[in-house]
Amino acid sequence: MSLSPPSSSVPIAPFVRLFGRYLREQGLPVTQQRQAIAEVVFGSDDHLSVDDIENQLRQEGDRIGKATIYRTLDLLVRSQLVAEHDFGEGFKRYEHRLSRQPEHEHLICTECGSVIEFKSHEVRAIKDQVSNAYGFRPSRHKLEIYGHCKSCQEAGVEPSDDGLTCPIETV
Amino acid sequence: MSLSPPSSSVPIAPFVRLFGRYLREQGLPVTQQRQAIAEVVFGSDDHLSVDDIENQLRQEGDRIGKATIYRTLDLLVRSQLVAEHDFGEGFKRYEHRLSRQPEHEHLICTECGSVIEFKSHEVRAIKDQVSNAYGFRPSRHKLEIYGHCKSCQEAGVEPSDDGLTCPIETV
DNA sequence: CTCTGTGCAAACACTTTGCATCTCA
DNA sequence: TGAGATGCAAAGTGTTTGCACAGAG
């Protein structure tokens, strides 16, 4: 769906090195494959699927097995340099957390799959307030808004509604 | 994980009939299986997995194939009488939308899987405001806060953190 | 009586795992 | 050199689909 060209303009080497440091801290080898995968992830500001990553690697001449990609993504997520998302497409997407808003929410187009990031400090307030009310200790949260992006609307996509004809109250 | 006893105190027959009406509107047969499945879903205020539903049916003496359960849940979701959730457990959960806050958010315990529902009108404000800013036409949203519930905290569960030792800024 | 649902099992898509081999440290 | 990674293919998930038979309208 998204072929995501190498779209980053900031140098990514330092980020890859940061991952290398994490690996060394954990006593794990810094392999070529792990670096190549990290380069792809840090080199794109998109929300990449495993297939996106595999394709990008292939384009660059690297042939790395899916298993290795999954295993490396697991390490990247553990290191907290990368965040994992599930937008309900049946597979996961990955997004690096460097040089961008560390905490942000998503607008997701259910037509074309594009994702817009936005920041809202109100969310943090809600999170604290509600957690407090229930004695809950929050760690992470997600706010996702699904709908149609501007271009899909302009392309004539209509919101579909298919429920009961006499709707129940949907305050 | 959750064996969810028949916990509802409101009569569920009217809700099942509402589903029957939807089916008839769509020209689809109102079968025993569909009614039995609807009864289970409307009869519980929990967030049920397909296995939960299958087990509950089995306890009541009904033997309905998983395929039928999936197909019926699809109809229930389409009718908008039931909402589908993915709390990142690797499978979906289903929750009926009758006799409860039609729009609400979730606190999810990552330890025991329990779910607390809460309502926040600020979310709607954020949704409208942000959508407006991006020319986005929103349909649905989700706000989920993950963490540890009160009882798991009291049971001594500690939040774990395993990232880089020198963390990046996490404003 | 016809159209659709049902149940089973096979198919599916994404992800994980086992194992022989190779690589970093 | 040895712990650990890699790649392939096989196994595992939850979910969907194909098809012969059964049931609702």
mmCIF file of C-alpha atoms (C1' of nucleotides) in Angstrom:
data_model
loop_
_atom_site.group_PDB
_atom_site.id
_atom_site.type_symbol
_atom_site.label_atom_id
_atom_site.label_comp_id
_atom_site.label_asym_id
_atom_site.label_seq_id
_atom_site.Cartn_x
_atom_site.Cartn_y
_atom_site.Cartn_z
ATOM 1 C CA MET A 1 0.000 0.000 0.000
ATOM 2 C CA SER A 2 2.668 2.513 1.011
ATOM 3 C CA LEU A 3 5.946 2.151 -0.814
ATOM 4 C CA SER A 4 7.474 4.877 1.356
ATOM 5 C CA PRO A 5 10.560 6.256 -0.345
ATOM 6 C CA PRO A 6 13.585 7.047 1.823
ATOM 7 C CA SER A 7 12.017 10.277 2.979
ATOM 8 C CA SER A 8 14.101 11.353 5.937
ATOM 9 C CA SER A 9 16.271 14.413 5.706
ATOM 10 C CA VAL A 10 18.126 14.095 9.022
ATOM 11 C CA PRO A 11 21.218 11.910 9.263
ATOM 12 C CA ILE A 12 20.262 8.533 10.619
ATOM 13 C CA ALA A 13 23.684 7.159 11.467
ATOM 14 C CA PRO A 14 23.583 8.471 15.049
ATOM 15 C CA PHE A 15 20.286 6.700 15.602
ATOM 16 C CA VAL A 16 21.632 3.452 14.271
ATOM 17 C CA ARG A 17 24.574 3.871 16.609
ATOM 18 C CA LEU A 18 22.195 4.422 19.491
ATOM 19 C CA PHE A 19 20.657 1.064 18.689
ATOM 20 C CA GLY A 20 24.130 -0.428 18.560
ATOM 21 C CA ARG A 21 24.743 0.918 22.011
ATOM 22 C CA TYR A 22 21.579 -0.683 23.275
ATOM 23 C CA LEU A 23 22.633 -4.010 21.816
ATOM 24 C CA ARG A 24 26.066 -3.804 23.422
ATOM 25 C CA GLU A 25 24.493 -2.883 26.736
ATOM 26 C CA GLN A 26 22.495 -6.063 26.474
ATOM 27 C CA GLY A 27 25.549 -8.054 25.488
ATOM 28 C CA LEU A 28 24.116 -8.774 22.047
ATOM 29 C CA PRO A 29 26.047 -8.704 18.781
ATOM 30 C CA VAL A 30 25.656 -5.756 16.424
ATOM 31 C CA THR A 31 25.175 -7.539 13.145
ATOM 32 C CA GLN A 32 24.947 -6.246 9.586
ATOM 33 C CA GLN A 33 21.335 -7.283 9.348
ATOM 34 C CA ARG A 34 20.344 -5.490 12.525
ATOM 35 C CA GLN A 35 22.043 -2.330 11.325
ATOM 36 C CA ALA A 36 20.450 -2.533 7.900
ATOM 37 C CA ILE A 37 16.996 -2.944 9.418
ATOM 38 C CA ALA A 38 17.579 -0.103 11.860
ATOM 39 C CA GLU A 39 18.676 2.126 8.979
ATOM 40 C CA VAL A 40 15.446 1.509 7.143
ATOM 41 C CA VAL A 41 13.301 2.169 10.188
ATOM 42 C CA PHE A 42 15.162 5.309 11.279
ATOM 43 C CA GLY A 43 15.375 6.455 7.687
ATOM 44 C CA SER A 44 11.648 6.708 7.203
ATOM 45 C CA ASP A 45 9.089 8.860 8.948
ATOM 46 C CA ASP A 46 6.284 6.568 7.892
ATOM 47 C CA HIS A 47 4.534 3.846 9.793
ATOM 48 C CA LEU A 48 6.171 0.846 8.191
ATOM 49 C CA SER A 49 4.846 -2.687 7.918
ATOM 50 C CA VAL A 50 7.195 -5.652 7.937
ATOM 51 C CA ASP A 51 6.604 -5.957 4.202
ATOM 52 C CA ASP A 52 7.484 -2.306 3.684
ATOM 53 C CA ILE A 53 10.758 -2.917 5.487
ATOM 54 C CA GLU A 54 11.507 -6.091 3.572
ATOM 55 C CA ASN A 55 10.829 -4.396 0.241
ATOM 56 C CA GLN A 56 12.964 -1.417 1.086
ATOM 57 C CA LEU A 57 15.838 -3.708 2.078
ATOM 58 C CA ARG A 58 15.462 -5.643 -1.145
ATOM 59 C CA GLN A 59 15.565 -2.425 -3.150
ATOM 60 C CA GLU A 60 18.860 -1.643 -1.503
ATOM 61 C CA GLY A 61 20.173 -5.063 -2.405
ATOM 62 C CA ASP A 62 19.879 -6.587 1.047
ATOM 63 C CA ARG A 63 18.153 -9.933 1.338
ATOM 64 C CA ILE A 64 17.160 -10.429 4.929
ATOM 65 C CA GLY A 65 14.714 -13.075 6.047
ATOM 66 C CA LYS A 66 11.386 -12.069 7.541
ATOM 67 C CA ALA A 67 12.218 -13.910 10.752
ATOM 68 C CA THR A 68 15.234 -11.689 11.265
ATOM 69 C CA ILE A 69 13.175 -8.598 10.585
ATOM 70 C CA TYR A 70 10.612 -9.642 13.181
ATOM 71 C CA ARG A 71 13.330 -10.504 15.686
ATOM 72 C CA THR A 72 15.104 -7.205 15.149
ATOM 73 C CA LEU A 73 11.914 -5.194 15.405
ATOM 74 C CA ASP A 74 11.321 -6.882 18.723
ATOM 75 C CA LEU A 75 14.699 -5.570 19.898
ATOM 76 C CA LEU A 76 14.006 -2.095 18.557
ATOM 77 C CA VAL A 77 10.692 -1.989 20.379
ATOM 78 C CA ARG A 78 12.289 -3.256 23.573
ATOM 79 C CA SER A 79 14.936 -0.550 23.352
ATOM 80 C CA GLN A 80 12.071 1.924 23.117
ATOM 81 C CA LEU A 81 13.632 3.506 20.061
ATOM 82 C CA VAL A 82 10.704 2.248 18.019
ATOM 83 C CA ALA A 83 6.969 2.083 18.681
ATOM 84 C CA GLU A 84 4.668 -0.671 17.480
ATOM 85 C CA HIS A 85 1.181 0.127 16.192
ATOM 86 C CA ASP A 86 -1.846 -1.869 15.203
ATOM 87 C CA PHE A 87 -4.256 0.131 13.099
ATOM 88 C CA GLY A 88 -6.588 -2.800 12.655
ATOM 89 C CA GLU A 89 -5.284 -3.796 9.244
ATOM 90 C CA GLY A 90 -4.379 -7.319 10.322
ATOM 91 C CA PHE A 91 -0.672 -6.584 10.712
ATOM 92 C CA LYS A 92 1.561 -4.317 12.742
ATOM 93 C CA ARG A 93 3.301 -1.125 11.777
ATOM 94 C CA TYR A 94 6.482 0.369 13.217
ATOM 95 C CA GLU A 95 7.527 3.956 13.733
ATOM 96 C CA HIS A 96 10.787 5.254 15.170
ATOM 97 C CA ARG A 97 10.611 7.652 18.089
ATOM 98 C CA LEU A 98 13.552 9.940 17.313
ATOM 99 C CA SER A 99 13.416 13.488 15.971
ATOM 100 C CA ARG A 100 9.707 13.746 16.357
ATOM 101 C CA GLN A 101 7.062 14.305 18.964
ATOM 102 C CA PRO A 102 7.789 11.521 21.419
ATOM 103 C CA GLU A 103 4.157 11.344 22.360
ATOM 104 C CA HIS A 104 1.538 11.871 19.708
ATOM 105 C CA GLU A 105 -1.797 10.568 18.501
ATOM 106 C CA HIS A 106 -2.991 9.375 15.089
ATOM 107 C CA LEU A 107 -5.621 10.247 12.517
ATOM 108 C CA ILE A 108 -6.051 7.200 10.279
ATOM 109 C CA CYS A 109 -7.765 7.222 6.904
ATOM 110 C CA THR A 110 -9.791 4.040 6.524
ATOM 111 C CA GLU A 111 -9.832 4.553 2.769
ATOM 112 C CA CYS A 112 -6.192 5.008 1.763
ATOM 113 C CA GLY A 113 -4.457 4.072 4.995
ATOM 114 C CA SER A 114 -2.610 7.348 5.352
ATOM 115 C CA VAL A 115 -1.734 8.468 8.852
ATOM 116 C CA ILE A 116 -1.528 11.978 10.259
ATOM 117 C CA GLU A 117 0.162 12.557 13.598
ATOM 118 C CA PHE A 118 -1.013 15.170 16.030
ATOM 119 C CA LYS A 119 -0.234 16.204 19.554
ATOM 120 C CA SER A 120 -2.733 16.965 22.255
ATOM 121 C CA HIS A 121 -1.803 17.863 25.776
ATOM 122 C CA GLU A 122 -5.429 17.431 26.828
ATOM 123 C CA VAL A 123 -4.942 13.707 26.421
ATOM 124 C CA ARG A 124 -2.314 13.630 29.114
ATOM 125 C CA ALA A 125 -4.677 15.508 31.423
ATOM 126 C CA ILE A 126 -7.488 13.031 30.760
ATOM 127 C CA LYS A 127 -5.113 10.139 31.317
ATOM 128 C CA ASP A 128 -3.927 11.462 34.685
ATOM 129 C CA GLN A 129 -7.354 12.451 35.863
ATOM 130 C CA VAL A 130 -9.120 9.213 34.947
ATOM 131 C CA SER A 131 -6.292 7.008 36.203
ATOM 132 C CA ASN A 132 -6.388 8.836 39.446
ATOM 133 C CA ALA A 133 -10.117 8.346 39.793
ATOM 134 C CA TYR A 134 -9.774 4.566 39.434
ATOM 135 C CA GLY A 135 -6.500 4.013 41.283
ATOM 136 C CA PHE A 136 -5.065 2.903 37.938
ATOM 137 C CA ARG A 137 -1.320 3.177 37.200
ATOM 138 C CA PRO A 138 -1.083 4.161 33.540
ATOM 139 C CA SER A 139 1.933 3.380 31.383
ATOM 140 C CA ARG A 140 1.011 3.999 27.772
ATOM 141 C CA HIS A 141 -2.076 5.080 25.889
ATOM 142 C CA LYS A 142 -3.368 5.449 22.377
ATOM 143 C CA LEU A 143 -5.823 7.845 20.864
ATOM 144 C CA GLU A 144 -6.741 6.971 17.313
ATOM 145 C CA ILE A 145 -9.320 8.712 15.176
ATOM 146 C CA TYR A 146 -10.539 6.834 12.113
ATOM 147 C CA GLY A 147 -12.254 8.445 9.173
ATOM 148 C CA HIS A 148 -11.570 9.864 5.731
ATOM 149 C CA CYS A 149 -8.645 12.147 4.980
ATOM 150 C CA LYS A 150 -9.005 15.320 2.963
ATOM 151 C CA SER A 151 -7.865 13.845 -0.346
ATOM 152 C CA CYS A 152 -10.160 10.844 -0.099
ATOM 153 C CA GLN A 153 -13.083 13.164 0.587
ATOM 154 C CA GLU A 154 -12.128 15.247 -2.431
ATOM 155 C CA ALA A 155 -11.910 12.059 -4.445
ATOM 156 C CA GLY A 156 -15.574 11.564 -3.633
ATOM 157 C CA VAL A 157 -15.458 8.868 -0.976
ATOM 158 C CA GLU A 158 -18.641 8.897 1.046
ATOM 159 C CA PRO A 159 -18.988 7.856 4.673
ATOM 160 C CA SER A 160 -20.955 4.639 4.733
ATOM 161 C CA ASP A 161 -23.514 3.747 7.338
ATOM 162 C CA ASP A 162 -25.234 0.448 7.278
ATOM 163 C CA GLY A 163 -26.794 -0.059 10.705
ATOM 164 C CA LEU A 164 -30.401 -0.352 11.788
ATOM 165 C CA THR A 165 -32.640 2.060 9.919
ATOM 166 C CA CYS A 166 -34.119 3.314 13.160
ATOM 167 C CA PRO A 167 -30.902 3.985 14.984
ATOM 168 C CA ILE A 168 -30.474 3.668 18.691
ATOM 169 C CA GLU A 169 -29.405 6.806 20.442
ATOM 170 C CA THR A 170 -25.773 7.499 19.685
ATOM 171 C CA VAL A 171 -25.298 10.533 21.917
ATOM 172 C CA MET B 1 -9.123 -15.713 30.886
ATOM 173 C CA SER B 2 -12.571 -14.269 31.603
ATOM 174 C CA LEU B 3 -15.313 -16.827 32.068
ATOM 175 C CA SER B 4 -17.908 -14.070 32.372
ATOM 176 C CA PRO B 5 -21.025 -15.425 34.075
ATOM 177 C CA PRO B 6 -24.404 -14.297 32.724
ATOM 178 C CA SER B 7 -24.078 -10.999 34.538
ATOM 179 C CA SER B 8 -26.751 -8.802 33.035
ATOM 180 C CA SER B 9 -29.725 -7.757 35.095
ATOM 181 C CA VAL B 10 -31.776 -6.128 32.341
ATOM 182 C CA PRO B 11 -33.996 -8.264 30.125
ATOM 183 C CA ILE B 12 -32.207 -9.022 26.912
ATOM 184 C CA ALA B 13 -35.095 -10.305 24.812
ATOM 185 C CA PRO B 14 -35.895 -6.863 23.372
ATOM 186 C CA PHE B 15 -32.316 -6.512 22.224
ATOM 187 C CA VAL B 16 -32.329 -9.860 20.546
ATOM 188 C CA ARG B 17 -35.544 -8.808 18.819
ATOM 189 C CA LEU B 18 -33.852 -5.625 17.664
ATOM 190 C CA PHE B 19 -31.230 -7.768 15.995
ATOM 191 C CA GLY B 20 -34.001 -9.848 14.476
ATOM 192 C CA ARG B 21 -35.450 -6.709 13.021
ATOM 193 C CA TYR B 22 -32.132 -5.762 11.521
ATOM 194 C CA LEU B 23 -31.832 -9.164 9.895
ATOM 195 C CA ARG B 24 -35.318 -8.943 8.439
ATOM 196 C CA GLU B 25 -34.601 -5.455 7.145
ATOM 197 C CA GLN B 26 -31.641 -6.935 5.311
ATOM 198 C CA GLY B 27 -33.731 -9.836 4.043
ATOM 199 C CA LEU B 28 -31.702 -12.329 6.081
ATOM 200 C CA PRO B 29 -33.130 -15.290 8.007
ATOM 201 C CA VAL B 30 -33.442 -15.083 11.775
ATOM 202 C CA THR B 31 -31.946 -18.402 12.758
ATOM 203 C CA GLN B 32 -31.684 -20.151 16.104
ATOM 204 C CA GLN B 33 -27.921 -19.841 16.076
ATOM 205 C CA ARG B 34 -27.974 -16.124 15.390
ATOM 206 C CA GLN B 35 -30.434 -15.617 18.216
ATOM 207 C CA ALA B 36 -28.438 -17.754 20.629
ATOM 208 C CA ILE B 37 -25.264 -15.823 19.841
ATOM 209 C CA ALA B 38 -27.070 -12.500 20.187
ATOM 210 C CA GLU B 39 -28.424 -13.608 23.560
ATOM 211 C CA VAL B 40 -24.951 -14.320 24.852
ATOM 212 C CA VAL B 41 -23.572 -11.015 23.625
ATOM 213 C CA PHE B 42 -26.473 -8.909 24.891
ATOM 214 C CA GLY B 43 -26.567 -10.900 28.105
ATOM 215 C CA SER B 44 -23.073 -9.930 29.193
ATOM 216 C CA ASP B 45 -21.613 -6.546 29.979
ATOM 217 C CA ASP B 46 -18.099 -7.848 29.464
ATOM 218 C CA HIS B 47 -15.829 -7.575 26.480
ATOM 219 C CA LEU B 48 -16.187 -11.075 25.116
ATOM 220 C CA SER B 49 -13.771 -13.008 22.943
ATOM 221 C CA VAL B 50 -15.020 -15.522 20.405
ATOM 222 C CA ASP B 51 -13.872 -18.265 22.767
ATOM 223 C CA ASP B 52 -15.820 -16.699 25.629
ATOM 224 C CA ILE B 53 -18.908 -16.767 23.453
ATOM 225 C CA GLU B 54 -18.343 -20.328 22.299
ATOM 226 C CA ASN B 55 -17.818 -21.535 25.871
ATOM 227 C CA GLN B 56 -20.892 -19.764 27.129
ATOM 228 C CA LEU B 57 -22.983 -21.312 24.365
ATOM 229 C CA ARG B 58 -21.565 -24.736 25.162
ATOM 230 C CA GLN B 59 -22.441 -24.285 28.841
ATOM 231 C CA GLU B 60 -25.993 -23.624 27.785
ATOM 232 C CA GLY B 61 -26.012 -26.781 25.710
ATOM 233 C CA ASP B 62 -25.685 -25.080 22.321
ATOM 234 C CA ARG B 63 -23.024 -26.370 19.969
ATOM 235 C CA ILE B 64 -22.404 -23.728 17.364
ATOM 236 C CA GLY B 65 -19.404 -23.733 15.070
ATOM 237 C CA LYS B 66 -16.820 -20.994 15.330
ATOM 238 C CA ALA B 67 -17.417 -20.020 11.720
ATOM 239 C CA THR B 68 -21.035 -19.240 12.509
ATOM 240 C CA ILE B 69 -20.017 -17.224 15.532
ATOM 241 C CA TYR B 70 -17.629 -15.161 13.437
ATOM 242 C CA ARG B 71 -20.222 -14.693 10.710
ATOM 243 C CA THR B 72 -22.885 -13.641 13.200
ATOM 244 C CA LEU B 73 -20.569 -11.230 14.994
ATOM 245 C CA ASP B 74 -19.919 -9.645 11.650
ATOM 246 C CA LEU B 75 -23.654 -9.049 11.282
ATOM 247 C CA LEU B 76 -23.953 -7.713 14.822
ATOM 248 C CA VAL B 77 -21.126 -5.266 14.199
ATOM 249 C CA ARG B 78 -22.638 -4.199 10.893
ATOM 250 C CA SER B 79 -25.958 -3.547 12.607
ATOM 251 C CA GLN B 80 -24.051 -1.325 14.994
ATOM 252 C CA LEU B 81 -25.609 -3.093 17.956
ATOM 253 C CA VAL B 82 -22.186 -4.440 18.858
ATOM 254 C CA ALA B 83 -18.718 -2.903 18.882
ATOM 255 C CA GLU B 84 -15.517 -4.724 18.036
ATOM 256 C CA HIS B 85 -12.335 -4.120 20.016
ATOM 257 C CA ASP B 86 -8.727 -5.122 19.708
ATOM 258 C CA PHE B 87 -6.845 -4.684 22.941
ATOM 259 C CA GLY B 88 -3.641 -6.051 21.456
ATOM 260 C CA GLU B 89 -4.091 -9.560 22.813
ATOM 261 C CA GLY B 90 -3.958 -11.161 19.398
ATOM 262 C CA PHE B 91 -7.696 -11.605 19.098
ATOM 263 C CA LYS B 92 -10.811 -9.465 19.031
ATOM 264 C CA ARG B 93 -13.360 -8.759 21.736
ATOM 265 C CA TYR B 94 -16.998 -7.796 21.363
ATOM 266 C CA GLU B 95 -19.207 -5.558 23.457
ATOM 267 C CA HIS B 96 -22.867 -4.739 22.931
ATOM 268 C CA ARG B 97 -23.845 -1.082 22.742
ATOM 269 C CA LEU B 98 -27.220 -1.175 24.458
ATOM 270 C CA SER B 99 -28.071 0.036 27.968
ATOM 271 C CA ARG B 100 -24.702 1.614 28.466
ATOM 272 C CA GLN B 101 -22.757 4.689 27.531
ATOM 273 C CA PRO B 102 -22.881 4.566 23.753
ATOM 274 C CA GLU B 103 -19.519 6.276 23.555
ATOM 275 C CA HIS B 104 -16.866 5.469 26.090
ATOM 276 C CA GLU B 105 -13.153 4.818 26.471
ATOM 277 C CA HIS B 106 -11.189 2.001 28.082
ATOM 278 C CA LEU B 107 -8.627 1.516 30.836
ATOM 279 C CA ILE B 108 -6.969 -1.859 30.213
ATOM 280 C CA CYS B 109 -4.878 -3.732 32.746
ATOM 281 C CA THR B 110 -1.919 -5.335 31.000
ATOM 282 C CA GLU B 111 -1.513 -7.730 33.902
ATOM 283 C CA CYS B 112 -4.938 -9.305 34.415
ATOM 284 C CA GLY B 113 -6.726 -8.087 31.305
ATOM 285 C CA SER B 114 -9.543 -6.389 33.181
ATOM 286 C CA VAL B 115 -11.232 -3.458 31.485
ATOM 287 C CA ILE B 116 -12.718 -0.319 33.036
ATOM 288 C CA GLU B 117 -14.944 1.905 30.951
ATOM 289 C CA PHE B 118 -14.993 5.653 31.350
ATOM 290 C CA LYS B 119 -16.561 8.578 29.607
ATOM 291 C CA SER B 120 -14.823 11.785 28.649
ATOM 292 C CA HIS B 121 -16.479 14.581 26.757
ATOM 293 C CA GLU B 122 -13.077 16.207 26.255
ATOM 294 C CA VAL B 123 -12.290 13.463 23.777
ATOM 295 C CA ARG B 124 -15.098 14.522 21.532
ATOM 296 C CA ALA B 125 -13.809 18.096 21.657
ATOM 297 C CA ILE B 126 -10.296 16.974 20.717
ATOM 298 C CA LYS B 127 -11.690 14.846 17.914
ATOM 299 C CA ASP B 128 -13.693 17.711 16.419
ATOM 300 C CA GLN B 129 -10.950 20.248 16.813
ATOM 301 C CA VAL B 130 -8.152 18.133 15.352
ATOM 302 C CA SER B 131 -10.286 16.789 12.520
ATOM 303 C CA ASN B 132 -11.222 20.309 11.630
ATOM 304 C CA ALA B 133 -7.612 21.399 11.578
ATOM 305 C CA TYR B 134 -6.695 18.700 9.050
ATOM 306 C CA GLY B 135 -9.859 18.657 6.947
ATOM 307 C CA PHE B 136 -10.380 15.105 8.197
ATOM 308 C CA ARG B 137 -13.877 13.584 8.359
ATOM 309 C CA PRO B 138 -13.901 11.472 11.522
ATOM 310 C CA SER B 139 -16.192 8.517 11.995
ATOM 311 C CA ARG B 140 -15.021 6.609 15.053
ATOM 312 C CA HIS B 141 -12.188 6.860 17.526
ATOM 313 C CA LYS B 142 -10.608 4.955 20.335
ATOM 314 C CA LEU B 143 -8.846 6.109 23.461
ATOM 315 C CA GLU B 144 -7.210 3.295 25.373
ATOM 316 C CA ILE B 145 -5.034 3.644 28.437
ATOM 317 C CA TYR B 146 -2.870 0.653 29.320
ATOM 318 C CA GLY B 147 -1.360 0.057 32.733
ATOM 319 C CA HIS B 148 -1.950 -1.761 35.997
ATOM 320 C CA CYS B 149 -5.298 -1.804 37.749
ATOM 321 C CA LYS B 150 -5.685 -1.192 41.443
ATOM 322 C CA SER B 151 -5.832 -4.843 42.464
ATOM 323 C CA CYS B 152 -2.771 -5.810 40.444
ATOM 324 C CA GLN B 153 -0.842 -2.950 42.060
ATOM 325 C CA GLU B 154 -1.971 -4.154 45.464
ATOM 326 C CA ALA B 155 -0.884 -7.651 44.511
ATOM 327 C CA GLY B 156 2.605 -6.207 44.107
ATOM 328 C CA VAL B 157 2.955 -6.005 40.324
ATOM 329 C CA GLU B 158 5.666 -3.538 39.393
ATOM 330 C CA PRO B 159 5.846 -1.488 36.212
ATOM 331 C CA SER B 160 8.729 -2.791 34.085
ATOM 332 C CA ASP B 161 11.043 -0.700 31.970
ATOM 333 C CA ASP B 162 13.699 -2.203 29.797
ATOM 334 C CA GLY B 163 14.830 0.439 27.310
ATOM 335 C CA LEU B 164 18.136 2.228 26.841
ATOM 336 C CA THR B 165 19.789 3.068 30.147
ATOM 337 C CA CYS B 166 20.282 6.657 29.056
ATOM 338 C CA PRO B 167 16.781 7.350 27.873
ATOM 339 C CA ILE B 168 15.916 9.755 25.129
ATOM 340 C CA GLU B 169 13.717 12.626 26.129
ATOM 341 C CA THR B 170 10.199 11.318 26.728
ATOM 342 C CA VAL B 171 8.389 14.579 27.393
ATOM 343 C "C1'" DC C 1 -39.434 -25.055 -2.734
ATOM 344 C "C1'" DT C 2 -35.716 -21.815 -2.934
ATOM 345 C "C1'" DC C 3 -32.407 -19.098 -1.005
ATOM 346 C "C1'" DT C 4 -29.431 -18.711 2.601
ATOM 347 C "C1'" DG C 5 -27.300 -20.466 6.818
ATOM 348 C "C1'" DT C 6 -24.609 -24.015 9.108
ATOM 349 C "C1'" DG C 7 -20.741 -26.982 10.253
ATOM 350 C "C1'" DC C 8 -16.724 -29.021 9.179
ATOM 351 C "C1'" DA C 9 -12.264 -28.854 7.506
ATOM 352 C "C1'" DA C 10 -9.140 -26.727 4.626
ATOM 353 C "C1'" DA C 11 -7.254 -22.331 3.476
ATOM 354 C "C1'" DC C 12 -5.317 -17.869 4.921
ATOM 355 C "C1'" DA C 13 -2.238 -14.083 6.573
ATOM 356 C "C1'" DC C 14 0.718 -12.692 9.872
ATOM 357 C "C1'" DT C 15 3.938 -14.090 13.185
ATOM 358 C "C1'" DT C 16 6.877 -17.355 15.834
ATOM 359 C "C1'" DT C 17 9.888 -21.275 16.328
ATOM 360 C "C1'" DG C 18 13.342 -25.255 15.413
ATOM 361 C "C1'" DC C 19 17.465 -26.317 13.625
ATOM 362 C "C1'" DA C 20 21.713 -26.470 10.815
ATOM 363 C "C1'" DT C 21 24.918 -23.096 9.638
ATOM 364 C "C1'" DC C 22 27.384 -18.867 9.844
ATOM 365 C "C1'" DT C 23 29.217 -14.449 12.280
ATOM 366 C "C1'" DC C 24 30.455 -11.177 15.525
ATOM 367 C "C1'" DA C 25 33.287 -10.217 19.534
ATOM 368 C "C1'" DT D 1 36.553 -20.059 19.540
ATOM 369 C "C1'" DG D 2 32.047 -19.858 21.425
ATOM 370 C "C1'" DA D 3 27.720 -17.538 22.291
ATOM 371 C "C1'" DG D 4 24.515 -15.933 19.586
ATOM 372 C "C1'" DA D 5 22.364 -14.563 14.983
ATOM 373 C "C1'" DT D 6 20.655 -15.936 10.508
ATOM 374 C "C1'" DG D 7 17.730 -18.196 7.057
ATOM 375 C "C1'" DC D 8 14.803 -21.447 5.712
ATOM 376 C "C1'" DA D 9 10.854 -23.992 6.312
ATOM 377 C "C1'" DA D 10 7.624 -25.796 9.389
ATOM 378 C "C1'" DA D 11 4.440 -24.808 13.068
ATOM 379 C "C1'" DG D 12 1.104 -21.681 15.333
ATOM 380 C "C1'" DT D 13 -2.276 -18.074 15.899
ATOM 381 C "C1'" DG D 14 -6.937 -16.104 15.102
ATOM 382 C "C1'" DT D 15 -9.914 -15.714 11.331
ATOM 383 C "C1'" DT D 16 -12.092 -16.705 6.693
ATOM 384 C "C1'" DT D 17 -13.760 -19.601 3.019
ATOM 385 C "C1'" DG D 18 -15.585 -23.712 0.149
ATOM 386 C "C1'" DC D 19 -18.807 -26.990 -0.029
ATOM 387 C "C1'" DA D 20 -22.392 -30.549 1.039
ATOM 388 C "C1'" DC D 21 -26.321 -30.532 3.719
ATOM 389 C "C1'" DA D 22 -30.094 -28.474 6.534
ATOM 390 C "C1'" DG D 23 -33.448 -25.019 7.765
ATOM 391 C "C1'" DA D 24 -36.007 -20.456 7.452
ATOM 392 C "C1'" DG D 25 -39.455 -17.988 4.810
#
